[in-house]
Coordinates of C-alpha atoms and ligand atoms in Angstrom, one line a residue:
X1 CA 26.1 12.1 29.3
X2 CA 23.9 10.3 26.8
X3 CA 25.5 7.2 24.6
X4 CA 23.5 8.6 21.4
X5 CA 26.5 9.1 18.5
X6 CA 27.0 12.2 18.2
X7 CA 28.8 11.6 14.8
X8 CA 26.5 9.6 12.6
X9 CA 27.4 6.9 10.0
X10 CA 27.1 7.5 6.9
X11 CA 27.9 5.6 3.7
X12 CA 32.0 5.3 2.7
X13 CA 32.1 7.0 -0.7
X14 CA 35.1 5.4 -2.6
X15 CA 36.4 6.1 -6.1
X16 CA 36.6 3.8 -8.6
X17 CA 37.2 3.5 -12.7
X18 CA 34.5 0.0 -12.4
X19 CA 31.9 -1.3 -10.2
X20 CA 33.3 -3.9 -8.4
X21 CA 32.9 -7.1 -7.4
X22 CA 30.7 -6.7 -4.7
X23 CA 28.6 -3.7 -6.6
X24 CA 24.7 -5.2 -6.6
X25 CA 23.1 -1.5 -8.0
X26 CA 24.6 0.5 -10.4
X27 CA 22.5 4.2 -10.3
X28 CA 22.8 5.9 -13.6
X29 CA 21.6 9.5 -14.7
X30 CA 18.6 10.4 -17.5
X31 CA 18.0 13.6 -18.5
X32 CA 14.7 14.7 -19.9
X33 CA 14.6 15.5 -23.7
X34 CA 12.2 16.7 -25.8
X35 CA 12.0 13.0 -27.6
X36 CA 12.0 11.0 -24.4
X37 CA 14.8 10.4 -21.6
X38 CA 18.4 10.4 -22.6
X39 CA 21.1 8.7 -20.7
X40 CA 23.5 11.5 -19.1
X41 CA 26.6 11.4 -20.5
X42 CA 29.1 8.6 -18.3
X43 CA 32.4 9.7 -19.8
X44 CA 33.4 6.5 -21.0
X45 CA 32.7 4.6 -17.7
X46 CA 30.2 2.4 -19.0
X47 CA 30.0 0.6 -22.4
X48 CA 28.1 2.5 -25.5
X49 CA 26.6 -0.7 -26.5
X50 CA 25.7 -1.6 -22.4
X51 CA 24.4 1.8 -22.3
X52 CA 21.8 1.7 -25.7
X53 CA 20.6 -1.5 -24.5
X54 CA 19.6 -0.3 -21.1
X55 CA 18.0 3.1 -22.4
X56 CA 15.6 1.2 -24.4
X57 CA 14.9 -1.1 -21.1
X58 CA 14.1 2.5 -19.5
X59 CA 12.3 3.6 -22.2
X60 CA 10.0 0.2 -22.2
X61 CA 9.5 1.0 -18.6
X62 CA 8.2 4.5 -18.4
X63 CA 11.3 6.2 -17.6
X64 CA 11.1 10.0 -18.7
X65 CA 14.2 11.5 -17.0
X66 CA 11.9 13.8 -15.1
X67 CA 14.2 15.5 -11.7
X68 CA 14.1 13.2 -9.1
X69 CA 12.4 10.0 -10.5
X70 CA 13.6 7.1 -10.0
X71 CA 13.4 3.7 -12.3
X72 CA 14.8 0.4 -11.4
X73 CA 15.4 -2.6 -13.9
X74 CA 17.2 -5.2 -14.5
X75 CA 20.8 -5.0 -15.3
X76 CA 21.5 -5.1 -19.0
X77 CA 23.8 -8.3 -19.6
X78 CA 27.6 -7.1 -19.9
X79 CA 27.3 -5.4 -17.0
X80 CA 28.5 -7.1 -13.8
X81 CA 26.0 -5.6 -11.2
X82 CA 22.0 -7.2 -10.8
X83 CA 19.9 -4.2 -11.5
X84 CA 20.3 -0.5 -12.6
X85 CA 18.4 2.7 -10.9
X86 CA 17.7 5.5 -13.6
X87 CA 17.6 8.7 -11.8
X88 CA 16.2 11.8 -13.3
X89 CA 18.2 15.1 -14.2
X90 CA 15.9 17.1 -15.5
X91 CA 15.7 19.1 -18.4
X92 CA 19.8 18.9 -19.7
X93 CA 19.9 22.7 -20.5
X94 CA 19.5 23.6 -16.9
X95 CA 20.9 20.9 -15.3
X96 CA 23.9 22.0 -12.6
X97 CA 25.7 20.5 -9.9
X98 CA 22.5 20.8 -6.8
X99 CA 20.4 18.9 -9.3
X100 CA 23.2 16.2 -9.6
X101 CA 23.4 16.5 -5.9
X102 CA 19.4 15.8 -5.9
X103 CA 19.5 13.4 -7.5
X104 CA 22.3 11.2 -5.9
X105 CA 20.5 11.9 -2.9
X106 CA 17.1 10.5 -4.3
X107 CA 18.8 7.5 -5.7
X108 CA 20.2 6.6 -2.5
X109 CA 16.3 7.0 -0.5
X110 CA 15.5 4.1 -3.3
X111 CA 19.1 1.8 -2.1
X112 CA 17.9 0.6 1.0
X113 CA 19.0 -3.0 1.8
X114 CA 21.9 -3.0 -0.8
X115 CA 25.4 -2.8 0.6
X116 CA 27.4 -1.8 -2.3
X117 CA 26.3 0.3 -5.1
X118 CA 28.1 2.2 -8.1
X119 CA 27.0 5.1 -10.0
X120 CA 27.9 6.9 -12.8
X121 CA 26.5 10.0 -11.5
X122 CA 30.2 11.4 -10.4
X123 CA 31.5 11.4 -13.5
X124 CA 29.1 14.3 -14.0
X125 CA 30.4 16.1 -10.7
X126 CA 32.1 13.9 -8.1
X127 CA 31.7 16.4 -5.6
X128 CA 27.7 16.6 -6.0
X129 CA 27.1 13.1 -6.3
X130 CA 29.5 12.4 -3.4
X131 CA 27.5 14.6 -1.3
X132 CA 24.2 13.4 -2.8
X133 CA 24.7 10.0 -1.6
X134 CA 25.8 11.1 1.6
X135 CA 23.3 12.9 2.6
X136 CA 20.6 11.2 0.7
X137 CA 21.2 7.9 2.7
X138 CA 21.5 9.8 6.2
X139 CA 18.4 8.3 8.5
X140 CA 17.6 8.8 12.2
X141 CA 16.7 6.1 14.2
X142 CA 18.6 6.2 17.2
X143 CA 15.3 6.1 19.0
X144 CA 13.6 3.2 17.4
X145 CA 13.4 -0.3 19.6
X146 CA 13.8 -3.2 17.9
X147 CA 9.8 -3.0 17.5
X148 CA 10.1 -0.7 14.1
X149 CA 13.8 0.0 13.4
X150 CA 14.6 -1.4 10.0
X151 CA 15.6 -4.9 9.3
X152 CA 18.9 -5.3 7.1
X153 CA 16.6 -5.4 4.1
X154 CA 15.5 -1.9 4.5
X155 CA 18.7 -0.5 5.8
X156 CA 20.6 2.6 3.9
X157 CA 23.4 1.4 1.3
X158 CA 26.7 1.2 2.9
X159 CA 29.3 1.6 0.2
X160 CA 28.7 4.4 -2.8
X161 CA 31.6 3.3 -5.8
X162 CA 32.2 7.0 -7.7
X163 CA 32.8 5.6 -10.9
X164 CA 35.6 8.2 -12.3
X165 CA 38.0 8.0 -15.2
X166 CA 41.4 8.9 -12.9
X167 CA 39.9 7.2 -9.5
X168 CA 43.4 7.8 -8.0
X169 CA 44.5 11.4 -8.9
X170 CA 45.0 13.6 -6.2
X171 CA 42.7 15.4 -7.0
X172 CA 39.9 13.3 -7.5
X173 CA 40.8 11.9 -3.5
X174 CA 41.0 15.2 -2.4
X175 CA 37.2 16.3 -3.5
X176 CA 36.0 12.9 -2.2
X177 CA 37.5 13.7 1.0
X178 CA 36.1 17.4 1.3
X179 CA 32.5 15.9 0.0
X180 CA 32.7 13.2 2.8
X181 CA 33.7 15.8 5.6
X182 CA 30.9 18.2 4.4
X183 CA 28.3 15.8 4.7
X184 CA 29.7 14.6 7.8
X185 CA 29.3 17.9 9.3
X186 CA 25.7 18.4 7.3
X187 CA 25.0 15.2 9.4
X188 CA 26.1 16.0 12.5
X189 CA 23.8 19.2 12.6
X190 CA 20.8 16.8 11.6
X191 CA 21.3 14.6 14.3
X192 CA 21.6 17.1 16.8
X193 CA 18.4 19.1 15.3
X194 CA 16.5 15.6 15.1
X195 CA 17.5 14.7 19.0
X196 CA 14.5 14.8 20.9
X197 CA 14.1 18.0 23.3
X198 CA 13.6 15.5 26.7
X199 CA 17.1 14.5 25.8
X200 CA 18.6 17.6 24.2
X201 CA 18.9 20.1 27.6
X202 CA 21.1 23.1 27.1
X203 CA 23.8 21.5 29.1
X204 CA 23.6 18.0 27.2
X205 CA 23.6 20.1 23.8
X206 CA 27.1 21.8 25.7
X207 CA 28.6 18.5 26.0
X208 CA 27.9 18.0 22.6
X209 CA 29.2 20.7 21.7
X210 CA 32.2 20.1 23.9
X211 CA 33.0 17.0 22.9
X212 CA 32.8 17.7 18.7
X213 CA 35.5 20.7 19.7
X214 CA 37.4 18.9 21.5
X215 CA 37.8 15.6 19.2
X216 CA 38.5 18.5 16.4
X217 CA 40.9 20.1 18.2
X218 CA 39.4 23.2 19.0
X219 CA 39.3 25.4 21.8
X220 CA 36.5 25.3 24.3
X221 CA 34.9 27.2 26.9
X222 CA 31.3 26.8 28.2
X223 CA 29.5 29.6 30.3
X224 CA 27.1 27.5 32.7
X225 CA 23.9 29.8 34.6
X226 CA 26.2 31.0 37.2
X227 CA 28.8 32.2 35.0
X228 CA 25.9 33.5 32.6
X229 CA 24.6 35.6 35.6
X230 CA 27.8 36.6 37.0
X231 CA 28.8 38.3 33.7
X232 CA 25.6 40.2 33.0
X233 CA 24.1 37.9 30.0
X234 CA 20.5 38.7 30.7
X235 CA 19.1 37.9 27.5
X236 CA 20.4 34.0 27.7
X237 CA 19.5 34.2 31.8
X238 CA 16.0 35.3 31.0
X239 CA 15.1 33.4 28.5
X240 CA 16.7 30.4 30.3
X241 CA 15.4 30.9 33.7
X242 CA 11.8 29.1 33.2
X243 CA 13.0 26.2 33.2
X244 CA 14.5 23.5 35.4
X245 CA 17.3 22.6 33.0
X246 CA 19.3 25.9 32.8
X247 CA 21.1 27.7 29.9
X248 CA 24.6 27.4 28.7
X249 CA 26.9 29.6 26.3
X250 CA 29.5 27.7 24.4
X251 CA 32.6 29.3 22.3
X252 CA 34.1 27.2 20.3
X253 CA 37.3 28.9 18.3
X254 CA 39.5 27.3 15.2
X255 CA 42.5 29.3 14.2
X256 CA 43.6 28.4 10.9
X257 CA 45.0 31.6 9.9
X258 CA 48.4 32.8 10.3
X259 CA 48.7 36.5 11.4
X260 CA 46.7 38.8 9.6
X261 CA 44.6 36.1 8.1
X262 CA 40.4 37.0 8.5
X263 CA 38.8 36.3 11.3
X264 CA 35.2 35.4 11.2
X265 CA 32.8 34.8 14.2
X266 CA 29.8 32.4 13.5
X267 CA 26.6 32.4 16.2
X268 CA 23.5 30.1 16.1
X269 CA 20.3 30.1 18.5
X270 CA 20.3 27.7 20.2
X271 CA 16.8 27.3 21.6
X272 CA 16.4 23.3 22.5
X273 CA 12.9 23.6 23.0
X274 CA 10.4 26.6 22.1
X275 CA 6.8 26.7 23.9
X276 CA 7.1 30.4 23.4
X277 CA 7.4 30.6 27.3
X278 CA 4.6 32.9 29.2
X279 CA 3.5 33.9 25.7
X280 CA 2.9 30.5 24.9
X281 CA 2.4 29.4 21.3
X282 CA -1.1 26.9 20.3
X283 CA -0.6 23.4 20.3
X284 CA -1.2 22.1 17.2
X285 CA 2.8 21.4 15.6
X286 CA 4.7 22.5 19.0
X287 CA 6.4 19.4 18.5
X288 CA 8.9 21.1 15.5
X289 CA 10.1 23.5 18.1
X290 CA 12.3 21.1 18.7
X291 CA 14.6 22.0 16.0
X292 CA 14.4 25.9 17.5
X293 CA 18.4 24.6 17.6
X294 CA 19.2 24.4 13.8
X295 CA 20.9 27.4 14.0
X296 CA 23.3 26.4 16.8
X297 CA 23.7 22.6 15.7
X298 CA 24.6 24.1 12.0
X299 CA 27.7 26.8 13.8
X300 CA 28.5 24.1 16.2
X301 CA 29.0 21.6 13.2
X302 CA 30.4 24.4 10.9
X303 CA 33.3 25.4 13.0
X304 CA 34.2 21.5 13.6
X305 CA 34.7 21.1 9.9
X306 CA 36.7 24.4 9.0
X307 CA 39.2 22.4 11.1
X308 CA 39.0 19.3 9.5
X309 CA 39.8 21.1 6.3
X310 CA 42.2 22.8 7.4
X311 CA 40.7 26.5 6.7
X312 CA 43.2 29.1 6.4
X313 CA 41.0 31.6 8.7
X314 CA 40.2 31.8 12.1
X315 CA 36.8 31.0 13.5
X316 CA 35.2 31.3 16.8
X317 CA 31.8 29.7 17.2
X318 CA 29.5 31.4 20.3
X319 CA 26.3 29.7 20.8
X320 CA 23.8 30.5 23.2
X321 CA 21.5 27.7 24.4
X322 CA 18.3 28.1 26.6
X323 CA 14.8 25.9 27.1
X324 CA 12.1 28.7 26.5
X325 CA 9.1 27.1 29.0
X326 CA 6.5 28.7 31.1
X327 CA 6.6 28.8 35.1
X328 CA 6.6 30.5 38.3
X329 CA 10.2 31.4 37.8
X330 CA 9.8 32.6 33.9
X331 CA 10.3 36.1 32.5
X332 CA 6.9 37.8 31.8
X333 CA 5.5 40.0 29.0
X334 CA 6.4 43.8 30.3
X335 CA 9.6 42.2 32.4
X336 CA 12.8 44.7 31.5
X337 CA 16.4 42.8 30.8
X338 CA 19.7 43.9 30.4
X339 CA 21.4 42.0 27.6
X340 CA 25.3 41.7 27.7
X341 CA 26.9 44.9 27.2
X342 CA 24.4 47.2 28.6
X343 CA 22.0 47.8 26.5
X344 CA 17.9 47.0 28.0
X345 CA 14.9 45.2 26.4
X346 CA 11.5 45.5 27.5
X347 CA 10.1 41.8 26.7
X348 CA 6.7 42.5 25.1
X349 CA 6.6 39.0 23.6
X350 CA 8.9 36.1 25.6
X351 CA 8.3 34.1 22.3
X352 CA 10.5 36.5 20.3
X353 CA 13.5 34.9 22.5
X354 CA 15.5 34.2 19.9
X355 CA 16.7 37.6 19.3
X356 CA 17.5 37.8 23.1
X357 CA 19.8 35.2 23.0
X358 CA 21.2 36.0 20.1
X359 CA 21.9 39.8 20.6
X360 CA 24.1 38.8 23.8
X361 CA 26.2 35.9 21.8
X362 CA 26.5 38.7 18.6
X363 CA 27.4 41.4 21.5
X364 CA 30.3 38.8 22.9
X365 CA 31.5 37.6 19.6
X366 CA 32.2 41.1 18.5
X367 CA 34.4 41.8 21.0
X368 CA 37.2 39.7 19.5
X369 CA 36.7 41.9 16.5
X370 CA 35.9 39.7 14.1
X371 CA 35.9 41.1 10.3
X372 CA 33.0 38.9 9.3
X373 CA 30.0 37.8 11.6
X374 CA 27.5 35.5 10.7
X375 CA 24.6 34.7 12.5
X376 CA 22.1 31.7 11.6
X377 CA 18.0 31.1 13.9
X378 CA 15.6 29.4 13.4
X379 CA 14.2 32.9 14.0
X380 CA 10.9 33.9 12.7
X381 CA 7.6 32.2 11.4
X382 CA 7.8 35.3 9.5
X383 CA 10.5 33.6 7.1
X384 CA 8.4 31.0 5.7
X385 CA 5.2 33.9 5.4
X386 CA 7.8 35.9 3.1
X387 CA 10.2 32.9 1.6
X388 CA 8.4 29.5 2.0
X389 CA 10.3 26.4 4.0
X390 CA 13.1 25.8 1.8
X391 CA 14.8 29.6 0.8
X392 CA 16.5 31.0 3.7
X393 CA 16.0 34.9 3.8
X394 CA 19.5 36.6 4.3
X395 CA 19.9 40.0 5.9
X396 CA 23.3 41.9 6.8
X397 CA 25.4 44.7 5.8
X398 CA 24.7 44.9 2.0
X399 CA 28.0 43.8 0.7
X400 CA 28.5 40.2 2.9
X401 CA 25.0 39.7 2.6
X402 CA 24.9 39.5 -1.0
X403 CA 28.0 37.7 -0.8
X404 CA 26.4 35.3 1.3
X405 CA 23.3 34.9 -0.5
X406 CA 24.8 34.3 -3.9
X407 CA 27.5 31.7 -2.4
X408 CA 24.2 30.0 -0.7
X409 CA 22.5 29.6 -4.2
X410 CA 25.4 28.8 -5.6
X411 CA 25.6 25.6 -3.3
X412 CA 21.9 24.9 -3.0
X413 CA 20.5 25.9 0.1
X414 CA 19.4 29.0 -2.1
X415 CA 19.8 32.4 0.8
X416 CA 17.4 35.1 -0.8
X417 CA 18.9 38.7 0.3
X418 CA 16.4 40.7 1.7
X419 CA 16.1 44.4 3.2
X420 CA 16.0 45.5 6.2
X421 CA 14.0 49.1 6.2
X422 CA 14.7 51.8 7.9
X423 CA 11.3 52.7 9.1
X424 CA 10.3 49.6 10.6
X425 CA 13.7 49.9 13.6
X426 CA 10.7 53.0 14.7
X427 CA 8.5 49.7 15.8
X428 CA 11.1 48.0 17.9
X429 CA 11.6 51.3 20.2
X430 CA 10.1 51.0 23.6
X431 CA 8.2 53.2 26.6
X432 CA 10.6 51.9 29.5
X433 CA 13.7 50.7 27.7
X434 CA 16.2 51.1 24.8
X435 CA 14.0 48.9 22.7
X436 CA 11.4 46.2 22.5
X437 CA 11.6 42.7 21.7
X438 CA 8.5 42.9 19.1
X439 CA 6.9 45.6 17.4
X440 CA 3.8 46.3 17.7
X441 CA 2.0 44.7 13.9
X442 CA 2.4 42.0 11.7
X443 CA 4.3 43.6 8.6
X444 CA 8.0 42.4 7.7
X445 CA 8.8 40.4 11.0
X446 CA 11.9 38.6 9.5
X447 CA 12.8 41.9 9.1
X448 CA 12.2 43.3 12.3
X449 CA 14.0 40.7 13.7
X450 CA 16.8 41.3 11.8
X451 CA 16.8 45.1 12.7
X452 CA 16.9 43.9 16.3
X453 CA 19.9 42.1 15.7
X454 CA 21.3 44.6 13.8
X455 CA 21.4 47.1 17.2
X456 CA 23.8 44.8 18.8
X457 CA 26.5 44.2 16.1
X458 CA 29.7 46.6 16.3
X459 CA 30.5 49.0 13.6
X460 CA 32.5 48.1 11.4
X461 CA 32.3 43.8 11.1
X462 CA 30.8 42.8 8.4
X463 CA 27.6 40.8 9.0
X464 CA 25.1 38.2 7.3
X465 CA 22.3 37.1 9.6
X466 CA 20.4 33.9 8.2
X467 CA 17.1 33.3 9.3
X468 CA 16.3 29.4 8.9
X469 CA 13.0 29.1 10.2
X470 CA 11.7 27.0 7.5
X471 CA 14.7 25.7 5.7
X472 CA 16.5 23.8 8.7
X473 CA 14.0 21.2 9.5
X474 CA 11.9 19.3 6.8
X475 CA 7.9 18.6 8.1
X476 CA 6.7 17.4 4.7
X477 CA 8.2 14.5 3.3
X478 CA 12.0 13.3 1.9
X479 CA 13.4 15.3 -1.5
X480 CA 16.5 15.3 -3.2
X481 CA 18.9 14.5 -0.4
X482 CA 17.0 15.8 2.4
X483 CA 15.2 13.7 4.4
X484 CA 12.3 14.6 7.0
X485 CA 13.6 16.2 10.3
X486 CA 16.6 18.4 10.6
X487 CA 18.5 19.5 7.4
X488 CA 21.8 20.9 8.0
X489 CA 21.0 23.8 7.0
X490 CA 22.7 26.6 6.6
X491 CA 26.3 24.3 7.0
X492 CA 26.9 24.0 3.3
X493 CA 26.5 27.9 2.6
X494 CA 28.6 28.5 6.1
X495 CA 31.4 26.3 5.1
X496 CA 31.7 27.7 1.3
X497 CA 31.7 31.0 3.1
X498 CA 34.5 30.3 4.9
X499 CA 36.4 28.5 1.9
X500 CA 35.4 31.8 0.2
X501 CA 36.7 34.2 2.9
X502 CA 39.9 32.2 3.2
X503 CA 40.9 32.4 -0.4
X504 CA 40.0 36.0 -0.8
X505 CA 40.2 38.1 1.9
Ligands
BES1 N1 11.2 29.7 17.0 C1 10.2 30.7 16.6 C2 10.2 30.9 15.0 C3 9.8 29.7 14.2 C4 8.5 29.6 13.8 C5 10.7 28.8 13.8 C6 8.1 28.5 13.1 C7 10.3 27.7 13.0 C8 9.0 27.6 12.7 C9 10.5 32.0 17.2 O1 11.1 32.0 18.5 C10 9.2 32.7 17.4 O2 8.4 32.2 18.1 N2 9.0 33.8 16.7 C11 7.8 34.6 16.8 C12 8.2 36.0 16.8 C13 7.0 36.9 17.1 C14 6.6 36.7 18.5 C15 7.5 38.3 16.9 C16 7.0 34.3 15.5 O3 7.6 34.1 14.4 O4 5.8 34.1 15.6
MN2 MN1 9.7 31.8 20.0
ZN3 ZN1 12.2 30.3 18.9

């Protein structure tokens, strides 16, 4: 077992009606007007006259309120803290809460080295800015030696003050609370995404797993290669069985619901490294295969937090995990499988090995009978071709997908409901077996993909599959409140789902 947290730190978000004593930063808003920036309204937090003398400061210093700039100066006198970051908002008239959230989260990339900070920015949304902070101060260096980790002067801000006007109504703790969990979770997923593959096996990504279910009180099994081979899962077994470091399955399950509450199941692919096995895939960016996981680390970290909040639902997480590599003892192009359940694959590509792993975890998780079933993978290149790296493409039955997909915008991860046409399940038959992994062109491959999938969910459950490809790991460089590496994505749109499914049905 590795001594890497598996839980990282993160800020302590705490309410407040004034920065206090030990506040050094105060972060404000500015919106972007048509005559120059505008400070966004503080709701009485901050003094009028405090607050005209330090928009003109802004003003003198270039500040135009544009999303996601950031503008520090010194701290207009009456107010108690050393300095002030202006954080753009945007154009007011479309400002909502993911651009709050953005922004927090860019203000707190500029806060490293300060330990306390205050912002004004949760008196727009507490919630957003709560989770902007969070997230936007989240870093990963658990593999840096003392030779380049960062000194105290560069290291993230450790206390966020969410200036309020009632800091200690219920209900303000209560959204603090449910902010602070959710980015915990968002996180959590990160960490495991941004773990290196050397270190993240299949069965150290089970103990993981394991141990976040246990410490939240869940129920846990964990299917090891015998087990796996024993009960006919020859999708995870074939994938799994190039490599030295064999697969696991892990279930996870959360009931929250009393009887007759909704049951949802939640599967991820979880595919710790991706060389595309015999069918290998080019060098140049292999490394980002190591997040072929995101899927798994976001269900894993999904299903931890519907019990820390208490869900009224039940949820049972099943997440496959297998190293896809090349050897004597892989699976080859033409090689015929039987995945769980009975039905066979001919594997035409071993790099479409997602969709084997999955289509075993989907066939187990429907036999519980869920009502709902989501499925998130990091699943097919073909998701940034259609969607670009940051819009998820969500497939499904057409009600829960839309469902899905207009929850996911609603929270900013953004899903995009796409189709998933008839005519192209022709492509994916086979000459040998019930169906092939791949078809055999280039056209609508998140969709094919999907349409695999699609053969292996029961009649009946209603299903979202959300292909992450793109969205759960960050190559380019740090926006909003994501930083480079692993997102969390799709936890937020997961966990909504579930808050949504819980309060109606
Ligand atoms: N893990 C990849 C998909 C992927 C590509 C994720 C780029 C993130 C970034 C998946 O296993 C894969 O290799 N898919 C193939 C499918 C093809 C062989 C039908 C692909 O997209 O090329
Ligand atoms: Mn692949
Ligand atoms: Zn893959």
């Amino acid at each position: 077992m590795s001594t890497h947290s598996i839980r990282p730190e993160l800020p302590e978000l705490v309410p407040a009606s004034a920065p206090g004593k030990a506040a050094e930063v105060l972060v404000v808003g500015t919106t972007a007007g048509g005559d120059g920036p505008e400070l966004a309204l503080a709701d009485g937090v901050v003094d009028e006259a405090v607050l005209a003398e330090l928009l003109d400061d802004l003003i003198a210093v270039g500040a135009t309120g544009a999303a996601e700039e950031t503008v520090r100066v010194p701290a207009p006198s009456g107010l108690s803290v050393a300095s002030v970051v202006a954080v753009g908002l945007g154009d007011a008239q479309s400002l909502d809460a993911d651009g709050i959230r953005r922004a927090a989260g860019a203000a707190a990339r500029t806060l490293k080295g300060v330990g306390t900070a205050a912002t004004t920015l949760s008196a727009l949304d507490l919630g957003a800015a709560a989770e902007g902070f969070a997230l936007g101060a989240y870093t990963f260096t658990a593999f840096r030696s003392a030779k380049t980790a960062p000194a105290d002067d560069a290291a993230p801000v450790r206390t966020v003050e969410l200036l309020v006007a009632a800091p200690k109504a219920r209900e303000t703790k209560a959204t603090v609370a449910r902010s602070t969990a959710i980015a915990r979770a968002v996180a959590t997923a990160r960490e495991l995404v941004n773990t290196p593959p050397n270190i993240l096996s299949p069965a150290e990504f089970a103990d993981r797993a394991r141990q976040l279910g246990s410490d939240a009180g869940l129920k846990v099994e964990v299917l090891d290669e015998k087990a796996l081979e024993k009960s006919g899962y020859g999708g995870i077994v074939g994938v799994g069985k190039g490599s030295s470091r064999p697969p696991r399955l892990v279930r996870l399950a959360y009931s929250g619901g009393k009887r007759g509450a909704a049951s949802v199941a939640l599967v991820g692919k979880g595919v710790t490294f991706d060389t595309g096995g015999i069918s290998i895939k080019p060098a140049a960016g292999m490394e980002n295969m190591t997040s072929d996981m995101g899927g798994a680390a976001a269900v894993v970290a999904t299903v931890a937090l519907a019990a820390e909040l208490n869900l009224k639902v039940n949820v049972t997480a099943t997440v496959p995990m297998a190293e896809n590599m090349p050897s004597a003892t892989a699976q080859r192009p033409g090689d015929v499988l039987t995945q769980y359940g009975g039905t066979t694959v001919e594997v035409i590509n071993t790099d479409a090995e997602g969709r084997l792993i999955l289509a075993d975890a989907i066939v187990r998780a429907c036999e519980d009978d869920p009502d709902y079933l989501i499925d998130t993978a990091t699943l097919t290149g073909a998701q940034m071709v259609a969607l670009g790296n940051r819009t998820p493409g969500v497939m499904g039955t057409d009600e829960f997908r839309d469902r899905v997909a207009r929850i996911s915008q609603g929270i900013g991860e953004n899903g995009w409901p796409m189709p998933m046409p008839a005519e192209i399940r022709g492509d994916l038959s086979s000459k040998v077996a019930d169906l092939a992994n791949v078809t055999n062109n280039r056209w609508g491959g998140m969709l094919a993909a999907a349409l695999f999938l699609k053969e292996f969910v029961a009649d009946g459950v209603q299903w979202a599959h959300i292909d992450v490809a793109g969205p759960a790991y960050n190559t380019g460089g740090a926006w909003g409140y994501t930083g480079k590496g692993g997102t969390g994505v799709p936890v937020r749109t997961m966990i909504s789902v579930l808050e949504d499914i819980a309060a109606n049905g």
